[in-house]
Phi, psi and omega in degrees: 000346179297325180297313180294324178295319178297318178296316180298317180294319179296317179296318180297318178295322178296319179294316179300317180296316180298319179296317178300313181296321179294317178296318179298315179298316180297317181294315181293322178296317179298315180294320177297319178296320178295318178297315179297323178293319178296319177296322178297319178295321177298314179299319179296318179293322177296319179296317178296318178299315181296316179299319179293319178297321178297316179299316181293320178297315181293328180278354180077013181271357183216132182240126175200122181296318182296312180293328177297320177294318178297319179296319177298318178296319177297317179297320179295318178297319179296321177297320178296320178298316180299316178297317180294323178295319177295319178297320178296315178299317179297316180296320180291334182270354179294144178231147179289135178242124178295131179290141177253146180295147179301156180299134178091352178257125180273148177290152178294151177282088178248125180298137180270130183234149177278352179278153175297155182305329182289340181252343183289132178231136176230170182296325181283336181288336182292327179232081183289157175294158179302141180287146175299161181302134180084003181234161175211168179252143175292130178291344182272314186235359179069021178287136180276131184210168178297150180300329183283354183294136178262337178228147178286127179288347181269308185249347178085004182296140176282132183259148178299138181260000000 
């Protein structure tokens, strides 16, 4: 019976240890949450204090060279944000415009097809002119692309590496 008593004692000690560790974890988590809440309250009070100091500085009811410099820096940062927001709006409103050939220049005689460029084949596409240096043609759709391209940007064909 000594063997069963030893197993029972070992299990009991394991349970006690697990309960201790769970209680310890719960207590430390509670204390960490309380500390974080106190820090959040400090941050909120600092923000309220800063807002009030800004109001007093702007109203001329409070004078401090150091705080005045900080206020100027804050105003400059706010101005930068405003400029960046306007730049962002402008960038978001931009639209692509298809380039038109210059006046007096005729468009190349390219047959117009109802098929997408990746499927359209013409007699001239079968034997393209040599590609400029640093460029190559897609063997699938004859699209001109950089030599380093691994996939055709026009038809998506994988190119030999």
